[in-house]
PDB file of C-alpha atoms in Angstrom:
ATOM      1  CA  MET A   1    -105.329   9.381  23.747  1.00 64.00           C
ATOM      2  CA  ASP A   2    -101.814   8.675  22.570  1.00 74.00           C
ATOM      3  CA  LEU A   3    -101.756   4.873  22.683  1.00 72.00           C
ATOM      4  CA  SER A   4     -97.964   4.877  22.458  1.00 83.00           C
ATOM      5  CA  ARG A   5     -97.884   6.287  26.017  1.00 90.00           C
ATOM      6  CA  TYR A   6    -100.410   3.891  27.561  1.00 92.00           C
ATOM      7  CA  LYS A   7    -101.461   0.275  27.555  1.00 92.00           C
ATOM      8  CA  ILE A   8    -104.873  -1.158  28.377  1.00 93.00           C
ATOM      9  CA  GLN A   9    -105.035  -4.261  30.536  1.00 94.00           C
ATOM     10  CA  GLU A  10    -107.598  -6.285  32.399  1.00 96.00           C
ATOM     11  CA  LEU A  11    -107.397  -5.678  36.147  1.00 96.00           C
ATOM     12  CA  ASP A  12    -105.106  -8.105  37.940  1.00 93.00           C
ATOM     13  CA  SER A  13    -103.985  -8.366  41.544  1.00 95.00           C
ATOM     14  CA  SER A  14    -100.807  -6.368  40.884  1.00 93.00           C
ATOM     15  CA  HIS A  15    -102.962  -3.316  40.032  1.00 93.00           C
ATOM     16  CA  VAL A  16    -105.389  -3.398  42.953  1.00 97.00           C
ATOM     17  CA  ASP A  17    -103.625  -1.131  45.464  1.00 97.00           C
ATOM     18  CA  ASP A  18    -102.641   1.478  42.869  1.00 97.00           C
ATOM     19  CA  VAL A  19    -106.072   1.477  41.223  1.00 97.00           C
ATOM     20  CA  THR A  20    -107.781   1.748  44.602  1.00 97.00           C
ATOM     21  CA  SER A  21    -105.595   4.757  45.446  1.00 97.00           C
ATOM     22  CA  LEU A  22    -106.367   6.328  42.055  1.00 96.00           C
ATOM     23  CA  TRP A  23    -110.096   5.695  42.571  1.00 96.00           C
ATOM     24  CA  ARG A  24    -110.105   7.275  46.039  1.00 96.00           C
ATOM     25  CA  THR A  25    -108.053  10.303  44.943  1.00 95.00           C
ATOM     26  CA  SER A  26    -110.178  10.891  41.828  1.00 94.00           C
ATOM     27  CA  MET A  27    -113.442  10.554  43.713  1.00 92.00           C
ATOM     28  CA  CYS A  28    -112.293  12.875  46.502  1.00 92.00           C
ATOM     29  CA  ASP A  29    -111.155  15.417  43.900  1.00 92.00           C
ATOM     30  CA  ALA A  30    -114.487  15.225  42.051  1.00 90.00           C
ATOM     31  CA  LEU A  31    -116.800  15.238  45.067  1.00 89.00           C
ATOM     32  CA  GLY A  32    -114.857  17.198  47.644  1.00 86.00           C
ATOM     33  CA  ILE A  33    -115.453  14.573  50.343  1.00 88.00           C
ATOM     34  CA  SER A  34    -113.313  11.855  51.866  1.00 88.00           C
ATOM     35  CA  PRO A  35    -113.991   8.241  50.861  1.00 90.00           C
ATOM     36  CA  VAL A  36    -116.729   6.607  52.919  1.00 91.00           C
ATOM     37  CA  HIS A  37    -115.138   3.144  52.826  1.00 93.00           C
ATOM     38  CA  PRO A  38    -111.795   2.056  54.277  1.00 96.00           C
ATOM     39  CA  PHE A  39    -109.042   1.412  51.733  1.00 97.00           C
ATOM     40  CA  GLU A  40    -109.045  -2.353  52.329  1.00 97.00           C
ATOM     41  CA  SER A  41    -112.800  -2.615  51.813  1.00 97.00           C
ATOM     42  CA  GLN A  42    -112.653  -0.676  48.557  1.00 97.00           C
ATOM     43  CA  ALA A  43    -109.686  -2.745  47.324  1.00 97.00           C
ATOM     44  CA  TYR A  44    -111.586  -5.958  48.098  1.00 97.00           C
ATOM     45  CA  TYR A  45    -114.635  -4.641  46.219  1.00 97.00           C
ATOM     46  CA  LEU A  46    -112.446  -3.742  43.227  1.00 97.00           C
ATOM     47  CA  GLU A  47    -110.674  -7.086  43.085  1.00 97.00           C
ATOM     48  CA  HIS A  48    -113.400  -9.536  44.112  1.00 97.00           C
ATOM     49  CA  ILE A  49    -116.873  -8.010  43.676  1.00 97.00           C
ATOM     50  CA  LEU A  50    -116.777  -5.745  40.590  1.00 97.00           C
ATOM     51  CA  PRO A  51    -115.315  -8.453  38.302  1.00 97.00           C
ATOM     52  CA  LEU A  52    -118.276 -10.729  39.026  1.00 97.00           C
ATOM     53  CA  ASN A  53    -120.547  -8.537  36.880  1.00 97.00           C
ATOM     54  CA  TYR A  54    -118.248  -6.123  35.068  1.00 98.00           C
ATOM     55  CA  ARG A  55    -115.187  -6.170  32.872  1.00 98.00           C
ATOM     56  CA  VAL A  56    -112.582  -4.103  34.718  1.00 98.00           C
ATOM     57  CA  VAL A  57    -109.899  -2.515  32.538  1.00 98.00           C
ATOM     58  CA  VAL A  58    -106.955  -0.407  33.621  1.00 97.00           C
ATOM     59  CA  VAL A  59    -105.014   2.224  31.671  1.00 97.00           C
ATOM     60  CA  ILE A  60    -101.316   1.970  32.519  1.00 95.00           C
ATOM     61  CA  SER A  61     -98.815   4.742  31.826  1.00 93.00           C
ATOM     62  CA  ILE A  62     -95.845   3.307  29.931  1.00 88.00           C
ATOM     63  CA  ASP A  63     -93.611   6.032  31.451  1.00 84.00           C
ATOM     64  CA  GLY A  64     -94.263   5.269  35.103  1.00 72.00           C
ATOM     65  CA  LEU A  65     -95.889   1.847  34.791  1.00 83.00           C
ATOM     66  CA  MET A  66     -98.675   3.163  37.031  1.00 91.00           C
ATOM     67  CA  PRO A  67    -102.429   2.982  36.529  1.00 96.00           C
ATOM     68  CA  VAL A  68    -103.817   6.350  35.423  1.00 96.00           C
ATOM     69  CA  GLY A  69    -107.446   5.329  34.837  1.00 97.00           C
ATOM     70  CA  PHE A  70    -109.861   2.435  35.087  1.00 97.00           C
ATOM     71  CA  MET A  71    -113.362   1.413  34.119  1.00 98.00           C
ATOM     72  CA  ALA A  72    -115.773  -1.304  35.203  1.00 98.00           C
ATOM     73  CA  SER A  73    -118.427  -1.890  32.538  1.00 98.00           C
ATOM     74  CA  SER A  74    -120.873  -4.453  31.211  1.00 98.00           C
ATOM     75  CA  LYS A  75    -122.843  -4.620  27.965  1.00 97.00           C
ATOM     76  CA  ASP A  76    -125.387  -2.128  29.313  1.00 97.00           C
ATOM     77  CA  GLU A  77    -123.817  -0.266  32.227  1.00 97.00           C
ATOM     78  CA  ILE A  78    -120.727   1.557  33.387  1.00 98.00           C
ATOM     79  CA  SER A  79    -120.319   1.017  37.098  1.00 97.00           C
ATOM     80  CA  GLN A  80    -117.063   2.943  37.557  1.00 96.00           C
ATOM     81  CA  LEU A  81    -114.971   5.207  35.333  1.00 97.00           C
ATOM     82  CA  TYR A  82    -112.178   7.201  36.944  1.00 96.00           C
ATOM     83  CA  VAL A  83    -109.063   8.924  35.622  1.00 96.00           C
ATOM     84  CA  SER A  84    -106.330  10.279  37.871  1.00 95.00           C
ATOM     85  CA  PRO A  85    -106.725  14.066  38.207  1.00 94.00           C
ATOM     86  CA  LYS A  86    -103.130  14.470  36.925  1.00 92.00           C
ATOM     87  CA  PHE A  87    -104.054  12.685  33.686  1.00 93.00           C
ATOM     88  CA  GLN A  88    -107.499  14.148  32.990  1.00 93.00           C
ATOM     89  CA  GLY A  89    -107.989  16.049  29.745  1.00 92.00           C
ATOM     90  CA  GLN A  90    -105.703  13.728  27.764  1.00 91.00           C
ATOM     91  CA  GLY A  91    -108.397  11.550  26.183  1.00 94.00           C
ATOM     92  CA  ILE A  92    -108.115   8.634  28.608  1.00 96.00           C
ATOM     93  CA  GLY A  93    -111.710   8.889  29.826  1.00 96.00           C
ATOM     94  CA  SER A  94    -112.961   9.284  26.251  1.00 96.00           C
ATOM     95  CA  TYR A  95    -111.004   6.203  25.208  1.00 96.00           C
ATOM     96  CA  LEU A  96    -112.508   4.153  28.041  1.00 97.00           C
ATOM     97  CA  LEU A  97    -116.009   5.451  27.349  1.00 97.00           C
ATOM     98  CA  ASN A  98    -115.711   4.618  23.653  1.00 96.00           C
ATOM     99  CA  LEU A  99    -114.465   1.152  24.581  1.00 96.00           C
ATOM    100  CA  ALA A 100    -117.605   0.669  26.695  1.00 98.00           C
ATOM    101  CA  LYS A 101    -119.776   1.872  23.810  1.00 98.00           C
ATOM    102  CA  GLU A 102    -118.083  -0.552  21.385  1.00 96.00           C
ATOM    103  CA  CYS A 103    -118.636  -3.468  23.775  1.00 97.00           C
ATOM    104  CA  SER A 104    -122.205  -2.448  24.643  1.00 97.00           C
ATOM    105  CA  ASN A 105    -125.482  -3.839  23.388  1.00 96.00           C
ATOM    106  CA  GLY A 106    -126.243  -0.422  21.868  1.00 96.00           C
ATOM    107  CA  SER A 107    -127.101   1.467  25.036  1.00 97.00           C
ATOM    108  CA  LEU A 108    -125.378   2.306  28.299  1.00 98.00           C
ATOM    109  CA  ALA A 109    -126.472   3.640  31.665  1.00 97.00           C
ATOM    110  CA  LEU A 110    -124.420   5.048  34.505  1.00 97.00           C
ATOM    111  CA  ARG A 111    -124.804   7.312  37.496  1.00 96.00           C
ATOM    112  CA  THR A 112    -122.853  10.415  38.397  1.00 95.00           C
ATOM    113  CA  PHE A 113    -123.243  12.745  41.326  1.00 93.00           C
ATOM    114  CA  GLU A 114    -124.994  16.101  40.897  1.00 93.00           C
ATOM    115  CA  VAL A 115    -121.993  17.860  42.456  1.00 92.00           C
ATOM    116  CA  ASN A 116    -119.676  16.379  39.820  1.00 94.00           C
ATOM    117  CA  VAL A 117    -120.286  19.012  37.156  1.00 93.00           C
ATOM    118  CA  LYS A 118    -117.079  18.072  35.332  1.00 94.00           C
ATOM    119  CA  ALA A 119    -118.322  14.495  34.827  1.00 95.00           C
ATOM    120  CA  GLN A 120    -121.716  15.749  33.674  1.00 95.00           C
ATOM    121  CA  SER A 121    -120.050  17.905  31.028  1.00 95.00           C
ATOM    122  CA  PHE A 122    -117.880  14.956  29.949  1.00 96.00           C
ATOM    123  CA  TYR A 123    -120.839  12.597  29.567  1.00 97.00           C
ATOM    124  CA  LYS A 124    -122.936  15.232  27.799  1.00 97.00           C
ATOM    125  CA  GLN A 125    -120.114  15.704  25.242  1.00 96.00           C
ATOM    126  CA  HIS A 126    -120.293  11.957  24.624  1.00 97.00           C
ATOM    127  CA  GLY A 127    -124.025  11.894  23.888  1.00 96.00           C
ATOM    128  CA  PHE A 128    -125.487  10.970  27.269  1.00 97.00           C
ATOM    129  CA  THR A 129    -128.802  12.347  28.479  1.00 97.00           C
ATOM    130  CA  PHE A 130    -129.644  12.918  32.139  1.00 96.00           C
ATOM    131  CA  GLN A 131    -132.499  12.103  34.489  1.00 93.00           C
ATOM    132  CA  ILE A 132    -132.793  12.941  38.154  1.00 91.00           C
ATOM    133  CA  GLY A 133    -131.633  10.050  40.305  1.00 87.00           C
ATOM    134  CA  ASN A 134    -131.708   9.763  44.076  1.00 86.00           C
ATOM    135  CA  SER A 135    -129.511   9.745  47.168  1.00 86.00           C
ATOM    136  CA  ASP A 136    -129.581   5.985  47.733  1.00 83.00           C
ATOM    137  CA  ASN A 137    -125.803   5.613  47.819  1.00 81.00           C
ATOM    138  CA  GLU A 138    -123.148   5.297  50.501  1.00 83.00           C
ATOM    139  CA  GLU A 139    -122.108   8.925  50.057  1.00 87.00           C
ATOM    140  CA  GLY A 140    -125.656  10.182  50.636  1.00 83.00           C
ATOM    141  CA  LEU A 141    -125.329  12.557  47.667  1.00 88.00           C
ATOM    142  CA  ARG A 142    -127.954  13.177  44.996  1.00 91.00           C
ATOM    143  CA  ASP A 143    -127.055  11.581  41.709  1.00 93.00           C
ATOM    144  CA  LEU A 144    -128.130  11.642  38.089  1.00 95.00           C
ATOM    145  CA  VAL A 145    -128.942   8.702  35.836  1.00 96.00           C
ATOM    146  CA  CYS A 146    -127.071   9.109  32.552  1.00 97.00           C
ATOM    147  CA  LYS A 147    -128.145   7.207  29.446  1.00 98.00           C
ATOM    148  CA  TRP A 148    -126.597   6.728  26.023  1.00 98.00           C
ATOM    149  CA  GLN A 149    -128.355   5.192  23.048  1.00 95.00           C
ATOM    150  CA  GLY A 150    -126.184   4.180  20.087  1.00 88.00           C
TER     151      GLY A 150
END
């Protein structure tokens, strides 16, 4: 990722609507389904619930001053990692994933949906292994448990 084109910031209230839009667009693109939660509910979750247990960082494009990716992670888990479809393939996701690894306790876990083959390939390239998960999620889709050991 060309750091001269982007800046990394902690999530703040000025980012919430744009990050929520990015999240919904990226998820719809990856899964091929519409979001299951209303926009306002997802924005509230992003701003008020995720930060209780996760560090939420946003990648901002210097050119357009718009969020192009975000991640919610803790020392042992990545809860959310999404990059705008227009900005995928530019190293933004890799940068965020490496940031999570650096801040981890030496291992990370996350879940991705079975239908999201692109994400599976991405995580495999970054040293994650996969186990069958379940369908206990709001989307009702089968997922995979992905694990990385440093």
